[in-house]
mmCIF file of C-alpha atoms in Angstrom:
data_model
loop_
_atom_site.group_PDB
_atom_site.id
_atom_site.type_symbol
_atom_site.label_atom_id
_atom_site.label_comp_id
_atom_site.label_asym_id
_atom_site.label_seq_id
_atom_site.Cartn_x
_atom_site.Cartn_y
_atom_site.Cartn_z
ATOM 1 C CA UNK A 11 -111.401 112.883 48.021
ATOM 2 C CA UNK A 12 -111.936 109.292 46.892
ATOM 3 C CA UNK A 13 -112.191 106.441 49.332
ATOM 4 C CA UNK A 14 -109.455 103.831 49.052
ATOM 5 C CA UNK A 15 -110.581 100.389 47.925
ATOM 6 C CA UNK A 16 -111.052 97.987 50.787
ATOM 7 C CA UNK A 17 -108.787 94.961 50.988
ATOM 8 C CA UNK A 18 -110.608 91.630 50.887
ATOM 9 C CA UNK A 19 -109.278 88.179 50.072
ATOM 10 C CA UNK A 20 -112.133 85.729 49.583
ATOM 11 C CA UNK A 21 -111.803 82.310 51.210
ATOM 12 C CA UNK A 22 -111.235 79.342 48.954
ATOM 13 C CA UNK A 23 -113.668 76.439 48.774
ATOM 14 C CA UNK A 24 -111.451 74.289 51.010
ATOM 15 C CA UNK A 25 -111.230 77.037 53.644
ATOM 16 C CA UNK A 26 -114.924 77.880 53.551
ATOM 17 C CA UNK A 27 -116.365 74.380 53.437
ATOM 18 C CA UNK A 28 -113.786 72.228 55.214
ATOM 19 C CA UNK A 29 -111.286 74.145 57.340
ATOM 20 C CA UNK A 30 -113.639 76.742 58.874
ATOM 21 C CA UNK A 31 -116.334 74.166 59.591
ATOM 22 C CA UNK A 32 -113.840 71.741 61.145
ATOM 23 C CA UNK A 33 -112.300 74.436 63.361
ATOM 24 C CA UNK A 34 -115.770 75.662 64.411
ATOM 25 C CA UNK A 35 -116.922 72.143 65.353
ATOM 26 C CA UNK A 36 -113.738 71.430 67.331
ATOM 27 C CA UNK A 37 -113.923 74.796 69.107
ATOM 28 C CA UNK A 38 -117.573 74.256 70.022
ATOM 29 C CA UNK A 39 -116.531 70.862 71.446
ATOM 30 C CA UNK A 40 -113.938 72.585 73.648
ATOM 31 C CA UNK A 41 -110.883 71.839 71.502
ATOM 32 C CA UNK A 42 -109.225 75.160 70.742
ATOM 33 C CA UNK A 43 -106.652 75.352 67.981
ATOM 34 C CA UNK A 44 -104.163 77.899 69.359
ATOM 35 C CA UNK A 45 -106.794 80.251 70.755
ATOM 36 C CA UNK A 46 -109.633 79.625 68.324
ATOM 37 C CA UNK A 47 -113.107 80.794 69.230
ATOM 38 C CA UNK A 48 -116.394 80.868 67.378
ATOM 39 C CA UNK A 49 -117.435 84.459 66.816
ATOM 40 C CA UNK A 50 -121.175 85.087 66.591
ATOM 41 C CA UNK A 51 -122.421 88.494 65.494
ATOM 42 C CA UNK A 52 -125.864 89.650 64.370
ATOM 43 C CA UNK A 53 -125.883 90.135 60.593
ATOM 44 C CA UNK A 54 -126.127 93.789 59.616
ATOM 45 C CA UNK A 55 -128.734 93.187 56.908
ATOM 46 C CA UNK A 56 -130.384 89.897 57.880
ATOM 47 C CA UNK A 57 -130.621 90.487 61.627
ATOM 48 C CA UNK A 58 -129.769 86.792 62.042
ATOM 49 C CA UNK A 59 -126.790 85.492 64.060
ATOM 50 C CA UNK A 60 -123.753 84.725 61.879
ATOM 51 C CA UNK A 61 -120.876 82.572 63.143
ATOM 52 C CA UNK A 62 -117.306 82.003 62.022
ATOM 53 C CA UNK A 63 -114.122 80.700 63.669
ATOM 54 C CA UNK A 64 -111.572 83.355 64.608
ATOM 55 C CA UNK A 65 -108.202 83.515 66.346
ATOM 56 C CA UNK A 66 -108.435 85.324 69.678
ATOM 57 C CA UNK A 67 -105.149 87.110 70.371
ATOM 58 C CA UNK A 68 -104.185 87.970 73.939
ATOM 59 C CA UNK A 69 -101.467 90.521 74.678
ATOM 60 C CA UNK A 70 -101.071 91.092 78.404
ATOM 61 C CA UNK A 71 -104.595 91.671 79.694
ATOM 62 C CA UNK A 72 -105.974 92.886 76.358
ATOM 63 C CA UNK A 73 -107.673 90.660 73.775
ATOM 64 C CA UNK A 74 -108.001 91.283 70.053
ATOM 65 C CA UNK A 75 -109.563 89.976 66.868
ATOM 66 C CA UNK A 76 -107.679 90.589 63.623
ATOM 67 C CA UNK A 77 -109.050 89.981 60.128
ATOM 68 C CA UNK A 78 -106.111 88.730 58.034
ATOM 69 C CA UNK A 79 -108.331 88.559 54.911
ATOM 70 C CA UNK A 80 -109.391 92.208 55.283
ATOM 71 C CA UNK A 81 -112.955 93.529 55.063
ATOM 72 C CA UNK A 82 -114.743 90.233 55.676
ATOM 73 C CA UNK A 83 -118.433 89.810 56.425
ATOM 74 C CA UNK A 84 -117.701 89.275 60.124
ATOM 75 C CA UNK A 85 -115.778 92.580 60.185
ATOM 76 C CA UNK A 86 -118.665 94.454 58.580
ATOM 77 C CA UNK A 87 -121.171 92.818 60.931
ATOM 78 C CA UNK A 88 -119.069 93.528 64.028
ATOM 79 C CA UNK A 89 -118.659 97.174 63.015
ATOM 80 C CA UNK A 90 -122.422 97.501 62.643
ATOM 81 C CA UNK A 91 -123.357 95.606 65.808
ATOM 82 C CA UNK A 92 -120.511 96.714 68.096
ATOM 83 C CA UNK A 93 -120.815 93.489 70.071
ATOM 84 C CA UNK A 94 -120.984 89.743 69.754
ATOM 85 C CA UNK A 95 -120.263 86.461 71.488
ATOM 86 C CA UNK A 96 -117.116 84.348 71.579
ATOM 87 C CA UNK A 97 -117.722 80.650 72.185
ATOM 88 C CA UNK A 98 -115.303 77.994 73.353
ATOM 89 C CA UNK A 99 -116.817 74.679 74.346
ATOM 90 C CA UNK A 100 -119.865 75.365 76.504
ATOM 91 C CA UNK A 101 -118.645 78.820 77.491
ATOM 92 C CA UNK A 102 -120.174 81.698 75.524
ATOM 93 C CA UNK A 103 -118.802 85.119 76.412
ATOM 94 C CA UNK A 104 -120.655 88.249 75.316
ATOM 95 C CA UNK A 105 -118.379 91.182 74.500
ATOM 96 C CA UNK A 106 -118.239 94.669 73.117
ATOM 97 C CA UNK A 107 -115.722 95.553 70.420
ATOM 98 C CA UNK A 108 -113.684 98.675 69.814
ATOM 99 C CA UNK A 109 -112.084 98.952 66.377
ATOM 100 C CA UNK A 110 -108.427 99.938 66.503
ATOM 101 C CA UNK A 111 -107.156 102.925 64.563
ATOM 102 C CA UNK A 112 -104.430 102.254 62.014
ATOM 103 C CA UNK A 113 -101.906 103.863 64.398
ATOM 104 C CA UNK A 114 -102.849 101.386 67.167
ATOM 105 C CA UNK A 115 -102.551 98.268 64.985
ATOM 106 C CA UNK A 116 -98.789 97.664 64.435
ATOM 107 C CA UNK A 117 -97.952 95.940 67.757
ATOM 108 C CA UNK A 118 -101.162 93.889 67.536
ATOM 109 C CA UNK A 119 -100.480 92.904 63.921
ATOM 110 C CA UNK A 120 -96.880 91.971 64.733
ATOM 111 C CA UNK A 121 -97.994 89.649 67.547
ATOM 112 C CA UNK A 122 -100.811 88.190 65.415
ATOM 113 C CA UNK A 123 -98.322 87.461 62.630
ATOM 114 C CA UNK A 124 -95.843 85.952 65.075
ATOM 115 C CA UNK A 125 -98.458 83.613 66.497
ATOM 116 C CA UNK A 126 -100.444 82.623 63.373
ATOM 117 C CA UNK A 127 -98.231 83.154 60.309
ATOM 118 C CA UNK A 128 -98.198 79.371 59.829
ATOM 119 C CA UNK A 129 -101.988 79.499 59.385
ATOM 120 C CA UNK A 130 -102.639 82.842 57.688
ATOM 121 C CA UNK A 131 -99.298 83.550 55.990
ATOM 122 C CA UNK A 132 -100.894 83.498 52.535
ATOM 123 C CA UNK A 133 -102.990 86.545 53.463
ATOM 124 C CA UNK A 134 -100.105 88.589 54.892
ATOM 125 C CA UNK A 135 -98.707 89.742 51.541
ATOM 126 C CA UNK A 136 -95.036 89.473 52.458
ATOM 127 C CA UNK A 137 -95.242 90.575 56.081
ATOM 128 C CA UNK A 138 -93.670 88.573 58.869
ATOM 129 C CA UNK A 139 -92.993 89.171 62.563
ATOM 130 C CA UNK A 140 -89.576 90.641 61.679
ATOM 131 C CA UNK A 141 -90.953 93.168 59.180
ATOM 132 C CA UNK A 142 -89.911 96.700 60.032
ATOM 133 C CA UNK A 143 -92.338 99.050 61.737
ATOM 134 C CA UNK A 144 -92.857 101.093 58.560
ATOM 135 C CA UNK A 145 -93.937 98.014 56.557
ATOM 136 C CA UNK A 146 -96.412 96.922 59.216
ATOM 137 C CA UNK A 147 -97.764 100.465 59.621
ATOM 138 C CA UNK A 148 -98.192 100.760 55.838
ATOM 139 C CA UNK A 149 -100.149 97.485 55.736
ATOM 140 C CA UNK A 150 -102.291 98.277 58.803
ATOM 141 C CA UNK A 151 -105.252 99.812 56.908
ATOM 142 C CA UNK A 152 -105.821 96.475 55.153
ATOM 143 C CA UNK A 153 -106.104 94.477 58.368
ATOM 144 C CA UNK A 154 -109.140 95.408 60.489
ATOM 145 C CA UNK A 155 -108.549 94.769 64.196
ATOM 146 C CA UNK A 156 -110.768 95.045 67.267
ATOM 147 C CA UNK A 157 -110.108 95.148 71.001
ATOM 148 C CA UNK A 158 -112.505 92.800 72.748
ATOM 149 C CA UNK A 159 -113.960 93.949 76.074
ATOM 150 C CA UNK A 160 -115.926 91.469 78.152
ATOM 151 C CA UNK A 161 -119.318 92.717 79.243
ATOM 152 C CA UNK A 162 -118.487 91.207 82.648
ATOM 153 C CA UNK A 163 -115.552 93.563 83.291
#
């Protein structure tokens, strides 16, 4: 059995050097752009902390991180570490992460798309919040997602 290729869409220069840095600075200053946080995870090979802005999705009492670009470095690092820190302003919250199975992802992906399509629509490859369940389920393997559990709970 061969492993399926992993989906990854590299960030452009503007995203990597302007947008991500701007969002991270604003979030660290306490200005959240629709739920933005700065995710910090220990690098799986370097052992050094690595940070990137992410969109924290809340559905009811549960919180999630979704990787619209696929198998990013932060996804690989979070899988390896199993925990990290989400920062907003002066508040840094340590957490543990549980990766969702493909079967668990569709309602999370639908809500993520509904909330952030304006920002990440380019990465969604034709999906929108009104896509049928089969289309979202078929795309689920390409969108890593994690449930975030506070270490304080």
